[in-house]
PDB file of C-alpha atoms and ligand atoms in Angstrom:
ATOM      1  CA  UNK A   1       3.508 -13.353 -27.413  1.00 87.00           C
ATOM      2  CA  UNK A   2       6.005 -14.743 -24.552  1.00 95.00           C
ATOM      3  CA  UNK A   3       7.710 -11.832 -22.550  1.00 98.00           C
ATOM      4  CA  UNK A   4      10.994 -13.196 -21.846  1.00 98.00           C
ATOM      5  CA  UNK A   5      14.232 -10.712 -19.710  1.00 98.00           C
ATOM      6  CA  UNK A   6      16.730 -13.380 -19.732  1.00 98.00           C
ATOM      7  CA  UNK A   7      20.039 -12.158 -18.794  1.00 98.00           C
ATOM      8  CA  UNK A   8      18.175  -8.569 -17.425  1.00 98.00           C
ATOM      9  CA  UNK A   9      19.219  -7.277 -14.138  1.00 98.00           C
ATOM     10  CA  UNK A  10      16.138  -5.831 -12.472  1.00 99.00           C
ATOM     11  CA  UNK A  11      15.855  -3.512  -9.526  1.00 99.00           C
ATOM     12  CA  UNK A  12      12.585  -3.584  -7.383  1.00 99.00           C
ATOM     13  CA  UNK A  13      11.761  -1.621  -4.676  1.00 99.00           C
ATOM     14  CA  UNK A  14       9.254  -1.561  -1.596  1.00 98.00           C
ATOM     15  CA  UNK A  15       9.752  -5.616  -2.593  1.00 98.00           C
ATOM     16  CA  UNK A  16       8.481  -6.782   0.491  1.00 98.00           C
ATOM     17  CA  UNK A  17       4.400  -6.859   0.509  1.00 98.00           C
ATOM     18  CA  UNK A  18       1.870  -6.044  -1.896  1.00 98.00           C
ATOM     19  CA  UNK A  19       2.362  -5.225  -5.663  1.00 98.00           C
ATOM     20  CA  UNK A  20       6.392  -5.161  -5.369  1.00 98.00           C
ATOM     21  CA  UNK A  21       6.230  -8.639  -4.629  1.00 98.00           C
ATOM     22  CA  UNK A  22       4.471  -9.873  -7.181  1.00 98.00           C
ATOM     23  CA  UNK A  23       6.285  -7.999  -9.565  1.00 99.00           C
ATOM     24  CA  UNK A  24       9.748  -9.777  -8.226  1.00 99.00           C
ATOM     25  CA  UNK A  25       7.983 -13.215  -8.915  1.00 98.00           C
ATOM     26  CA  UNK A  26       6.426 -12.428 -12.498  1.00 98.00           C
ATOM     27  CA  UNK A  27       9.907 -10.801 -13.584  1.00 98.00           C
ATOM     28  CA  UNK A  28      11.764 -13.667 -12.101  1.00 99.00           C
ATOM     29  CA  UNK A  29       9.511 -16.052 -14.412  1.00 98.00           C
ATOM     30  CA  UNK A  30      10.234 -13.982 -17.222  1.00 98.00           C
ATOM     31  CA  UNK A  31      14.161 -14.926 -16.674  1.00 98.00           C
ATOM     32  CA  UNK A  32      15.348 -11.850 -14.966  1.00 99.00           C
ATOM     33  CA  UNK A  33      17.277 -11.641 -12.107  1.00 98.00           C
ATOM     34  CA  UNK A  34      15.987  -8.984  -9.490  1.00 99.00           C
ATOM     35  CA  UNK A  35      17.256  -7.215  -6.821  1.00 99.00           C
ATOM     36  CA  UNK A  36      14.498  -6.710  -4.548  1.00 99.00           C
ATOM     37  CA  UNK A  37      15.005  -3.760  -2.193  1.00 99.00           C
ATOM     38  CA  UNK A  38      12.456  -3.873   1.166  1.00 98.00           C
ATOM     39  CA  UNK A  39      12.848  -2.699   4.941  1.00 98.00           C
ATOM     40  CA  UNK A  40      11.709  -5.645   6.525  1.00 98.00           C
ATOM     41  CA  UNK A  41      13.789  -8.651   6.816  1.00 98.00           C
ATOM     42  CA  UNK A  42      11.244 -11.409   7.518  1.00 98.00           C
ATOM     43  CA  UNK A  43       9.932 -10.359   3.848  1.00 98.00           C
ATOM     44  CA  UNK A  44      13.432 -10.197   1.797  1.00 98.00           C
ATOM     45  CA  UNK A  45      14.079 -13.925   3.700  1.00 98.00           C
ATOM     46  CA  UNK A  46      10.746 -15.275   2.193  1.00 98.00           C
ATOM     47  CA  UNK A  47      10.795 -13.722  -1.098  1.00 98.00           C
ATOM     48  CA  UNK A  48      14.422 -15.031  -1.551  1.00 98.00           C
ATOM     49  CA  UNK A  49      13.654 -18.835  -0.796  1.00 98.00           C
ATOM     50  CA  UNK A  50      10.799 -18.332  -2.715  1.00 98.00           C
ATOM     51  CA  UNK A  51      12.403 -16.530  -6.256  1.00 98.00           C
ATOM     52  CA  UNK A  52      16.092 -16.507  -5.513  1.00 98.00           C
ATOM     53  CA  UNK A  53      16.078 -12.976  -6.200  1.00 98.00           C
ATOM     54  CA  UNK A  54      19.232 -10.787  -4.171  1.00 98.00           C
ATOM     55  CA  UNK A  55      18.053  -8.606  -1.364  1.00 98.00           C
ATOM     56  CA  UNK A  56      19.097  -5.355   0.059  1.00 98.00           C
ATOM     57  CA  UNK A  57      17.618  -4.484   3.273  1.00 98.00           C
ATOM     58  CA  UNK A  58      16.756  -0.350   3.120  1.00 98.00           C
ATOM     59  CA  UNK A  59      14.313   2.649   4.409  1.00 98.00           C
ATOM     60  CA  UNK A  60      14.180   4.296   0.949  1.00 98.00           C
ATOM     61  CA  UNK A  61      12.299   7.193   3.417  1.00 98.00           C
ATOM     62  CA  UNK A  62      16.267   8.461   3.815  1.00 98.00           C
ATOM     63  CA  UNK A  63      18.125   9.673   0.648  1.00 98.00           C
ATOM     64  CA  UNK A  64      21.100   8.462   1.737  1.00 98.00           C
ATOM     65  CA  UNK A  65      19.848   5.139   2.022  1.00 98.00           C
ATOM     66  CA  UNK A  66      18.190   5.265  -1.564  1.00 98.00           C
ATOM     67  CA  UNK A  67      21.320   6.209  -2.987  1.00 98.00           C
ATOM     68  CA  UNK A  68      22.879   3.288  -1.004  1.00 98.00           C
ATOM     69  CA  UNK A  69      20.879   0.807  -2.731  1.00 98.00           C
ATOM     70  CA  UNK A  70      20.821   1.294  -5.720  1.00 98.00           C
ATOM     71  CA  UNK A  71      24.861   1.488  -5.662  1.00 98.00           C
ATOM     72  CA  UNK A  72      24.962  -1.527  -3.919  1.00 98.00           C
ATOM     73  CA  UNK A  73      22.361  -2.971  -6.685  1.00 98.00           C
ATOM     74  CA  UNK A  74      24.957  -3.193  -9.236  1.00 98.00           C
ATOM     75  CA  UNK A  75      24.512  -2.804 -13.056  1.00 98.00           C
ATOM     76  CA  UNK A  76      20.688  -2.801 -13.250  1.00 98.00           C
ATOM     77  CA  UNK A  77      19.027  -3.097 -16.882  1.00 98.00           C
ATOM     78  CA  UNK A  78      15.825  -2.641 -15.585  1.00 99.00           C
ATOM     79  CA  UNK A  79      14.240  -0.530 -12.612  1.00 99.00           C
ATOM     80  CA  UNK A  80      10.808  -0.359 -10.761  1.00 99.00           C
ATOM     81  CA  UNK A  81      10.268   2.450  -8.699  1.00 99.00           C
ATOM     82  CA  UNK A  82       7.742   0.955  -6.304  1.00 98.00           C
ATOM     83  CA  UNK A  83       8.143   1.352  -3.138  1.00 98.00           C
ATOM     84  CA  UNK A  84       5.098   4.238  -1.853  1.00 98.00           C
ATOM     85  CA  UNK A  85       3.074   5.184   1.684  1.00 98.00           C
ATOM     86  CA  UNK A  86      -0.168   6.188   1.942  1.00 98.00           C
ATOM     87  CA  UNK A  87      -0.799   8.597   5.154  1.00 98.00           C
ATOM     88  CA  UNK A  88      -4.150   9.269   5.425  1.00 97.00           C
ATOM     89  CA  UNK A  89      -5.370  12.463   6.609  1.00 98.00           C
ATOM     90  CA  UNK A  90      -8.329  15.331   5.656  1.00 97.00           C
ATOM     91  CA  UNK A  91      -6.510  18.335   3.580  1.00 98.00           C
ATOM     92  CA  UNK A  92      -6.862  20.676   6.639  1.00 98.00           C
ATOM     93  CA  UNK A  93      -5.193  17.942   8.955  1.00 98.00           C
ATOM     94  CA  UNK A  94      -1.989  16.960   7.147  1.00 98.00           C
ATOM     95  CA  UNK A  95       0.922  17.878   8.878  1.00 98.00           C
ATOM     96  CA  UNK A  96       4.016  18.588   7.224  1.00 98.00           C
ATOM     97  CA  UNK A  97       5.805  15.182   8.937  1.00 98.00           C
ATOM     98  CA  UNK A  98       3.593  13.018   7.121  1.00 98.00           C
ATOM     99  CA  UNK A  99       3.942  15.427   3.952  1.00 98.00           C
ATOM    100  CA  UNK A 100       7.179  15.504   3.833  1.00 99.00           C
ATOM    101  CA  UNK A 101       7.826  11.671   4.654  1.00 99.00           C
ATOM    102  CA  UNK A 102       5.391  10.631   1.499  1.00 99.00           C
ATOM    103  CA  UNK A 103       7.266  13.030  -0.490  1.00 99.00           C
ATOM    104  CA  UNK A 104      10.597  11.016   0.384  1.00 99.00           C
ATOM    105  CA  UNK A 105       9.235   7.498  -0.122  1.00 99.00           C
ATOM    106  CA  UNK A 106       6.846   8.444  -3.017  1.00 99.00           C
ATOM    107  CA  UNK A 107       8.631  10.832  -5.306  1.00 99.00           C
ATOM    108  CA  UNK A 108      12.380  11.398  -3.889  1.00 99.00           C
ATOM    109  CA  UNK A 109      13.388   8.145  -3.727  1.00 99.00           C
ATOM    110  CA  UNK A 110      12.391   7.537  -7.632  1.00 99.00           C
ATOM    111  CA  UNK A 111      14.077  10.761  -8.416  1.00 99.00           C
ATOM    112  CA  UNK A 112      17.514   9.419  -6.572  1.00 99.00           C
ATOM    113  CA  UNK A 113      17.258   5.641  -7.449  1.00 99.00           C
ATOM    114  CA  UNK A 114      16.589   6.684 -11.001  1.00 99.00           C
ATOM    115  CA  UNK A 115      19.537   8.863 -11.669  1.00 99.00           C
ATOM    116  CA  UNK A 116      21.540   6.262 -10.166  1.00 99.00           C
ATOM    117  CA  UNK A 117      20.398   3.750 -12.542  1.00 99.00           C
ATOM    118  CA  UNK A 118      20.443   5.472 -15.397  1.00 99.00           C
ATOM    119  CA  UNK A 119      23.849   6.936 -14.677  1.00 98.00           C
ATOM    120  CA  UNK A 120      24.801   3.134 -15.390  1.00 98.00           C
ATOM    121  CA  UNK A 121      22.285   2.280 -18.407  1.00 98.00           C
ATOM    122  CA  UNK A 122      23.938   5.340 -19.859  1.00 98.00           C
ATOM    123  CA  UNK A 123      27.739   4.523 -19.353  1.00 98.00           C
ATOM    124  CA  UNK A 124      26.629   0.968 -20.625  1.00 98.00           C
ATOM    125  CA  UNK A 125      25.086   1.906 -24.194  1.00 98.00           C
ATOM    126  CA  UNK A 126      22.346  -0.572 -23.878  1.00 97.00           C
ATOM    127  CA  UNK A 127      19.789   1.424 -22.831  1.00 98.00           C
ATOM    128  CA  UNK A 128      17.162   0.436 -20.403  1.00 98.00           C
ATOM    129  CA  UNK A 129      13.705   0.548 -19.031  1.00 99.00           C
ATOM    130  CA  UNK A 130      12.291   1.861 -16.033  1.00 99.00           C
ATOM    131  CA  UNK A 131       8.862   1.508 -14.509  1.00 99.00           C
ATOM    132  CA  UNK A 132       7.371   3.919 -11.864  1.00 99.00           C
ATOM    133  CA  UNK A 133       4.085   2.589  -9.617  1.00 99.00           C
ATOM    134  CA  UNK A 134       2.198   5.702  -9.456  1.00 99.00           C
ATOM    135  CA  UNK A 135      -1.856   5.367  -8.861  1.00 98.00           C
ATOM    136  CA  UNK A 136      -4.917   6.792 -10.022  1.00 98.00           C
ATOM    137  CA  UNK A 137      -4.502   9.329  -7.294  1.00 98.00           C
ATOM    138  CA  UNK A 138      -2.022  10.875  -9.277  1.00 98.00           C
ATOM    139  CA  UNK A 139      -4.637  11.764 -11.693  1.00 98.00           C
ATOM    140  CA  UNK A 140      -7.819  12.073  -9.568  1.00 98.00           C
ATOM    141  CA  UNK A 141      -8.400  13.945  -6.508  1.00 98.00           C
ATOM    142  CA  UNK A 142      -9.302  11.287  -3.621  1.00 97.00           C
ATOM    143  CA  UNK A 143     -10.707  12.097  -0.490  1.00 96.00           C
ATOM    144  CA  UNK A 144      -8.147  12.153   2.492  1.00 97.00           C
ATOM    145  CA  UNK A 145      -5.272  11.866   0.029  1.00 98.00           C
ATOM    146  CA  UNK A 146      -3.707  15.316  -0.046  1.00 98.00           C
ATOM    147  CA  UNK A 147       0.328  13.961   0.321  1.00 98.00           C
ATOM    148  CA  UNK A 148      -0.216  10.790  -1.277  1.00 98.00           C
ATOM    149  CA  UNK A 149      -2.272  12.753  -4.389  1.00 98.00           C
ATOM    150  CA  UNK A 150       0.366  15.611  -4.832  1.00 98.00           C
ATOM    151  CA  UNK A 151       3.445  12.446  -4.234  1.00 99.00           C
ATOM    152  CA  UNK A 152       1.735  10.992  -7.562  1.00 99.00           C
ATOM    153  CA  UNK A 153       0.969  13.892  -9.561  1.00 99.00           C
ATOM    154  CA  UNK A 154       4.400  14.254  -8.972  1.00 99.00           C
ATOM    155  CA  UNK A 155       5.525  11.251  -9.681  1.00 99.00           C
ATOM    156  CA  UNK A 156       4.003  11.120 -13.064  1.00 99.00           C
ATOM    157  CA  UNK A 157       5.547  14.511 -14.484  1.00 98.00           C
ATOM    158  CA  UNK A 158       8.712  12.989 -12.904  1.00 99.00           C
ATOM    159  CA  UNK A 159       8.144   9.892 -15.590  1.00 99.00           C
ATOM    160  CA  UNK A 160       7.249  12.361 -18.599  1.00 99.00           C
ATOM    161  CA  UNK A 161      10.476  14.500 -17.708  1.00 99.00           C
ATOM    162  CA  UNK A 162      12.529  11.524 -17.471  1.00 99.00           C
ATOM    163  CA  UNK A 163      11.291  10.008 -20.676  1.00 99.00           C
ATOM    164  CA  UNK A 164      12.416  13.112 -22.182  1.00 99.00           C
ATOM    165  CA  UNK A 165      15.383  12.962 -21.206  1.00 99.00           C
ATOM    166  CA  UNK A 166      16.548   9.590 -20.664  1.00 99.00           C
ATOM    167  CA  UNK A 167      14.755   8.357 -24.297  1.00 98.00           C
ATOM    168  CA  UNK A 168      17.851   9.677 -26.129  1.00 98.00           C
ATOM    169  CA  UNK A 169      20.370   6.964 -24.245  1.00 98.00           C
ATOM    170  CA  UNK A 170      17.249   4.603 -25.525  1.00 98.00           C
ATOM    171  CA  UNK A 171      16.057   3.964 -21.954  1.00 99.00           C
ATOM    172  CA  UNK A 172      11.875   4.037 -21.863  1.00 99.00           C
ATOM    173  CA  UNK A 173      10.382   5.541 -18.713  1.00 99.00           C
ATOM    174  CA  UNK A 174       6.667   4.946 -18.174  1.00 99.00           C
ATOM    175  CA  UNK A 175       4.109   5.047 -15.045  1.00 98.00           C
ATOM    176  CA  UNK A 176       1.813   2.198 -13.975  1.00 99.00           C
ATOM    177  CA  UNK A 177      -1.024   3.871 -12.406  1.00 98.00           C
ATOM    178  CA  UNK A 178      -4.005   1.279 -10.615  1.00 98.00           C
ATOM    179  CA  UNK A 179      -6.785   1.659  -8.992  1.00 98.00           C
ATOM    180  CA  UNK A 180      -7.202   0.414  -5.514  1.00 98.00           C
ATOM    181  CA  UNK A 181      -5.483  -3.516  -5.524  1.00 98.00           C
ATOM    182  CA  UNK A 182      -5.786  -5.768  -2.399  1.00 96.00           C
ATOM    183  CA  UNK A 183      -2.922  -5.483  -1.088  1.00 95.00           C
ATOM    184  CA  UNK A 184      -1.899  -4.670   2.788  1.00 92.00           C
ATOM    185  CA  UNK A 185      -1.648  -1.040   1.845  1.00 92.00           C
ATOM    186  CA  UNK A 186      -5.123  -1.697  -0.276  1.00 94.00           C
ATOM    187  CA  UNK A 187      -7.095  -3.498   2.645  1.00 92.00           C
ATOM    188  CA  UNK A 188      -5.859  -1.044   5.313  1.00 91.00           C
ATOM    189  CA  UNK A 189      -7.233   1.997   3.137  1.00 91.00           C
ATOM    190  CA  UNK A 190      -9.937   0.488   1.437  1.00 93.00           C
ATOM    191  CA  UNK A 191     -11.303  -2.454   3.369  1.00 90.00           C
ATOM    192  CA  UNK A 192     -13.992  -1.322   5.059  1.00 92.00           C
ATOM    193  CA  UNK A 193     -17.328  -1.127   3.350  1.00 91.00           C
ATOM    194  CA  UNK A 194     -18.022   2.219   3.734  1.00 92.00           C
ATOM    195  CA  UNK A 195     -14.709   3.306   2.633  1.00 90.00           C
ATOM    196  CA  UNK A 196     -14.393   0.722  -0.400  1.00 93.00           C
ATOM    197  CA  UNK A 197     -18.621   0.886  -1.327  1.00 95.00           C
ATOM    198  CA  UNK A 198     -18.429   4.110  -2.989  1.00 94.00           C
ATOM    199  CA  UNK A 199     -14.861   3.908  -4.234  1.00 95.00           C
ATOM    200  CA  UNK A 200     -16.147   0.325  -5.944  1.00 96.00           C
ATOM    201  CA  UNK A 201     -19.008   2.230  -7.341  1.00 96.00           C
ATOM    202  CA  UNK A 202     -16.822   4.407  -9.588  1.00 96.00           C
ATOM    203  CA  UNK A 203     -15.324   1.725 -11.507  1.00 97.00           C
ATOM    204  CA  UNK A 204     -17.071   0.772 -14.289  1.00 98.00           C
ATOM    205  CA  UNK A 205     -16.051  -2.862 -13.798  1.00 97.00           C
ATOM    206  CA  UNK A 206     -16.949  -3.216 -10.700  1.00 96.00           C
ATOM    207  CA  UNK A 207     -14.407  -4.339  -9.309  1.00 96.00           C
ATOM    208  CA  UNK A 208     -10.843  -4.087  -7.148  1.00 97.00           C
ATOM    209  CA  UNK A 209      -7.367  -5.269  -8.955  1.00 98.00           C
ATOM    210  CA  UNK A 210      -4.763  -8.002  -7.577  1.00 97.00           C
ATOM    211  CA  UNK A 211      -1.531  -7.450  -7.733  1.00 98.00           C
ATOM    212  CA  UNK A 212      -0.951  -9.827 -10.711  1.00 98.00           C
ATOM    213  CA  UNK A 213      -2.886  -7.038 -12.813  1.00 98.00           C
ATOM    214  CA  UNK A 214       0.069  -4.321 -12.349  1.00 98.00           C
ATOM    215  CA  UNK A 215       2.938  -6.873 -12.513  1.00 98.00           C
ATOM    216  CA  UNK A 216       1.606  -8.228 -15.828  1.00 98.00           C
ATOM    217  CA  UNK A 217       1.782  -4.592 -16.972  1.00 98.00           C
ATOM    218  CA  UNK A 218       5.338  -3.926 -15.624  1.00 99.00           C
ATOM    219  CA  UNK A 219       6.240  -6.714 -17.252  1.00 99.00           C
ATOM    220  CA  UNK A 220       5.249  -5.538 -20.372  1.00 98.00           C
ATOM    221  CA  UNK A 221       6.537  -2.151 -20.237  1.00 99.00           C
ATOM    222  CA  UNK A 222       9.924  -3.267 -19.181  1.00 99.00           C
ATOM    223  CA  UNK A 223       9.830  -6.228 -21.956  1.00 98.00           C
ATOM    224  CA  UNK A 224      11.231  -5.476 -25.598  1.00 98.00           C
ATOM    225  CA  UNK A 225       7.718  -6.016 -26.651  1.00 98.00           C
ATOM    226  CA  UNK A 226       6.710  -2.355 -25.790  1.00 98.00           C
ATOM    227  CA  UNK A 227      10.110  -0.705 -27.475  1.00 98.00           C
ATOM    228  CA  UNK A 228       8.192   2.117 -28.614  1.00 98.00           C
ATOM    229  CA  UNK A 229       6.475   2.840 -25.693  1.00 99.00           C
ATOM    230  CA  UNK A 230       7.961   5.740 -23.588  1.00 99.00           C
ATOM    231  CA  UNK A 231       6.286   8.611 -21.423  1.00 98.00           C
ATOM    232  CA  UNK A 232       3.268   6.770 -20.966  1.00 98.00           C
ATOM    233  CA  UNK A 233       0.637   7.052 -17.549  1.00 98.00           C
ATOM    234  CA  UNK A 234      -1.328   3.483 -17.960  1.00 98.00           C
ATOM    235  CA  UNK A 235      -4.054   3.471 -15.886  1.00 98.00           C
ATOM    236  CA  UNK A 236      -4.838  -0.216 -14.293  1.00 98.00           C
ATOM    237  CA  UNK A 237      -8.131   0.850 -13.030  1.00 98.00           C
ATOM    238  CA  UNK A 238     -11.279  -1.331 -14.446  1.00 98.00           C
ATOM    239  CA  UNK A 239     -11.875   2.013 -16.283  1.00 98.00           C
ATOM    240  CA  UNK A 240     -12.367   4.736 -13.075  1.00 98.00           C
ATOM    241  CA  UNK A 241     -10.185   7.821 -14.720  1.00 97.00           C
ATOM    242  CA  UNK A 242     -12.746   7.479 -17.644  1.00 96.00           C
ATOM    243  CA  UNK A 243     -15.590   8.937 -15.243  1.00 80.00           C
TER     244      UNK A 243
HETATM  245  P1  NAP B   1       2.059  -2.340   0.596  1.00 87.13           P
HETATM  246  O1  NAP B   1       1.134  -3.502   0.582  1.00 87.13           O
HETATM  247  O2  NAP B   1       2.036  -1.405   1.747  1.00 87.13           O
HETATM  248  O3  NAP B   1       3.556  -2.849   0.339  1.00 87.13           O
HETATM  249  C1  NAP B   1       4.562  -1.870   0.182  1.00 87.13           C
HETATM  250  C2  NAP B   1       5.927  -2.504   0.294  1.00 87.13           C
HETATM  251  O4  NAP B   1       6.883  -1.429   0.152  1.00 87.13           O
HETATM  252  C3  NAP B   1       6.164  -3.135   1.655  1.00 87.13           C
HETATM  253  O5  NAP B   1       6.971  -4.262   1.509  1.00 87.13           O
HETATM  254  C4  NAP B   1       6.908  -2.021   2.399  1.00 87.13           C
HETATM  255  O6  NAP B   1       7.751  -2.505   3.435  1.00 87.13           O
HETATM  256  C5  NAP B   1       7.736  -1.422   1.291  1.00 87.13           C
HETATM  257  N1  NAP B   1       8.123  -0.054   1.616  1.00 87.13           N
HETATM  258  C6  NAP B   1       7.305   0.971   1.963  1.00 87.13           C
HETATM  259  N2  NAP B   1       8.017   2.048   2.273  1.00 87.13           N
HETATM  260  C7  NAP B   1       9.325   1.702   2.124  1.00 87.13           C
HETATM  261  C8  NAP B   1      10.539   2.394   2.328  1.00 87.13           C
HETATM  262  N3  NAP B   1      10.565   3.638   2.798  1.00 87.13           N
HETATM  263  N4  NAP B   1      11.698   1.755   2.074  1.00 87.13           N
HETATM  264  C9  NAP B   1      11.697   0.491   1.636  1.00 87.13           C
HETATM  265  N5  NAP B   1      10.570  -0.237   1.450  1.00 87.13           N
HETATM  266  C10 NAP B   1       9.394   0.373   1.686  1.00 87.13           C
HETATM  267  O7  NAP B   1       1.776  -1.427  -0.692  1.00 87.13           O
HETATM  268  P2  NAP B   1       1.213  -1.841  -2.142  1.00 87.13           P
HETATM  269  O8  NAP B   1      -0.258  -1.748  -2.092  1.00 87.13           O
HETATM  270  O9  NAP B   1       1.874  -3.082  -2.613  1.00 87.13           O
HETATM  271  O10 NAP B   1       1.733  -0.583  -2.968  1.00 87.13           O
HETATM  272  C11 NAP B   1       2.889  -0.633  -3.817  1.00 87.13           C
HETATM  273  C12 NAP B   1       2.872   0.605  -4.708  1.00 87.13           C
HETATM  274  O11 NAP B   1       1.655   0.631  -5.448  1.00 87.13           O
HETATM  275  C13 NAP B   1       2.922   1.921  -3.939  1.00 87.13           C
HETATM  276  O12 NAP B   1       3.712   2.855  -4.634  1.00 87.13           O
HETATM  277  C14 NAP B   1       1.476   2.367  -3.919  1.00 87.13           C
HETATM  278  O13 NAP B   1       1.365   3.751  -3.788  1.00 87.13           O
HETATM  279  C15 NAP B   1       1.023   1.882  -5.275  1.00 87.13           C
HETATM  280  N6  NAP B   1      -0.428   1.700  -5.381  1.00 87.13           N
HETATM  281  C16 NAP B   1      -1.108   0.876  -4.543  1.00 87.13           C
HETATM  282  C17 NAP B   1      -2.488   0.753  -4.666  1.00 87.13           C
HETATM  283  C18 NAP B   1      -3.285  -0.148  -3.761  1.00 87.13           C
HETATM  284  O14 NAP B   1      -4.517   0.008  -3.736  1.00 87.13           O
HETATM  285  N7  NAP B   1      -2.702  -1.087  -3.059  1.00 87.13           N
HETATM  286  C19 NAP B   1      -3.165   1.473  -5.658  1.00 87.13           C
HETATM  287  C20 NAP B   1      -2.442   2.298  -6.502  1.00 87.13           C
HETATM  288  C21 NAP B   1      -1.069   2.405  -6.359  1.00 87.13           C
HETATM  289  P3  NAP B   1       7.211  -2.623   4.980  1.00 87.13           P
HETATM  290  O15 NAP B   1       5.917  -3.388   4.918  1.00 87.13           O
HETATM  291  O16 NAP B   1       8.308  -3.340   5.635  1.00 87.13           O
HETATM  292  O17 NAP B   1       7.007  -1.201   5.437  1.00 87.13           O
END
């Protein structure tokens, strides 16, 4: 089984680093052309010489600026909502800046860039797929992770809601959800021994992901292959939400 998006439009956000990425370069190989939306322009330069992928430069923190991009995006067949923050804090030390700024980045932004997109899959009539990166924080509680936990949670009833809703236009909506991958985000949280020991301990294979793990799933779920697929939370964890 090949999975081929030849003549797809694909949206990507929080392209820069990390997971996003990867996913531009294993959905470019697949024959689609992305739109990779980041908010550092050192990153969009290199990703472009390396994929030829288009680039929008954007802080998806602002919902003007989400809505921005994904107008300026075009007609988009298929969208990943990727772009997150993780701002670290005990539950009796979050402030409501950092709340409300993971809340933006994390949940809004998928809420706004989605309707956008779908506003266009739906005027089309060729349906659609979208992807949202959640985590396994969405489904267990993690130490420190108050905003980032309830920006997940969030984020995954989000993707059930809009499955409902958007699965009559035939566009599929369904949630990646990993455990910890090495990524900058995943080093800065996890890297330390005492942090990542325990955390390491709880998966039953023992190990951390790479990026290439979640973009081989987005892939999928984006690809024709998984046509019946919609509403879904896939864990990418080496089996941790089994404990
Ligand atoms: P990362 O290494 O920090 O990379 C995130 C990328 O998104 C960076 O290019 C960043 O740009 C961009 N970005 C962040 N906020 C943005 C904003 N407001 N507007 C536009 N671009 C923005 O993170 P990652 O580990 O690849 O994580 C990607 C997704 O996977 C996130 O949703 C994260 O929650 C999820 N996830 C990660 C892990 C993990 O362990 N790494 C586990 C589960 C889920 P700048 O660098 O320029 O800020």
């Amino acid at each position: 089984m090949e999975i081929r998006l030849d003549g797809k439009r694909a949206l990507v956000t929080g392209a820069g680093k990390g997971i996003g990425r990867e996913i531009v370069k294993v959905l470019t190989e697949c024959g689609a052309h992305v739109v990779a939306v980041s908010r550092t322009q050192a990153d969009l330069d290199s990703l472009k010489a390396e994929t030829g992928c288009s680039t929008i430069l954007a802080d998806i923190t602002s919902a003007e600026e989400a809505k921005r991009c994904a107008e300026a995006a075009g007609d988009i067949d298929l969208l990943v909502n990727n772009a997150g923050i993780a701002l670290l804090a005990p539950f009796l030390e979050v402030t409501v800046q950092d709340f409300d700024e993971t809340i933006a980045v994390n949940l809004r932004a998928a809420l706004i860039i989605g309707q956008v997109v779908a506003k266009g899959m739906i005027a089309r009539g060729k349906g659609g797929a979208i992807v949202n990166v959640s985590s396994q924080a969405g489904v267990a509680a993690v130490q420190d992770h108050t905003a980032y936990c309830a920006s997940k949670a969030g984020l995954d009833h989000l993707t059930r809601v809009m499955a409902l809703e958007l699965g009559p236009h035939q566009i599929r909506v369904n949630s990646v959800n990993p455990t910890v991958i090495l990524t900058p985000m995943g080093e800065k949280t996890w890297g330390a021994p005492e942090k990542g020991g325990p955390m390491l301990a709880k998966i039953p294979m023992g190990r951390f992901g790479y990026p290439i793990h979640v973009a081989q799933a987005v892939a999928y779920l984006l690809s024709d292959q998984s046509d019946m697929i919609n509403g879904i939370i896939m864990p990418i964890d080496g089996g941790f939400l089994v404990g």
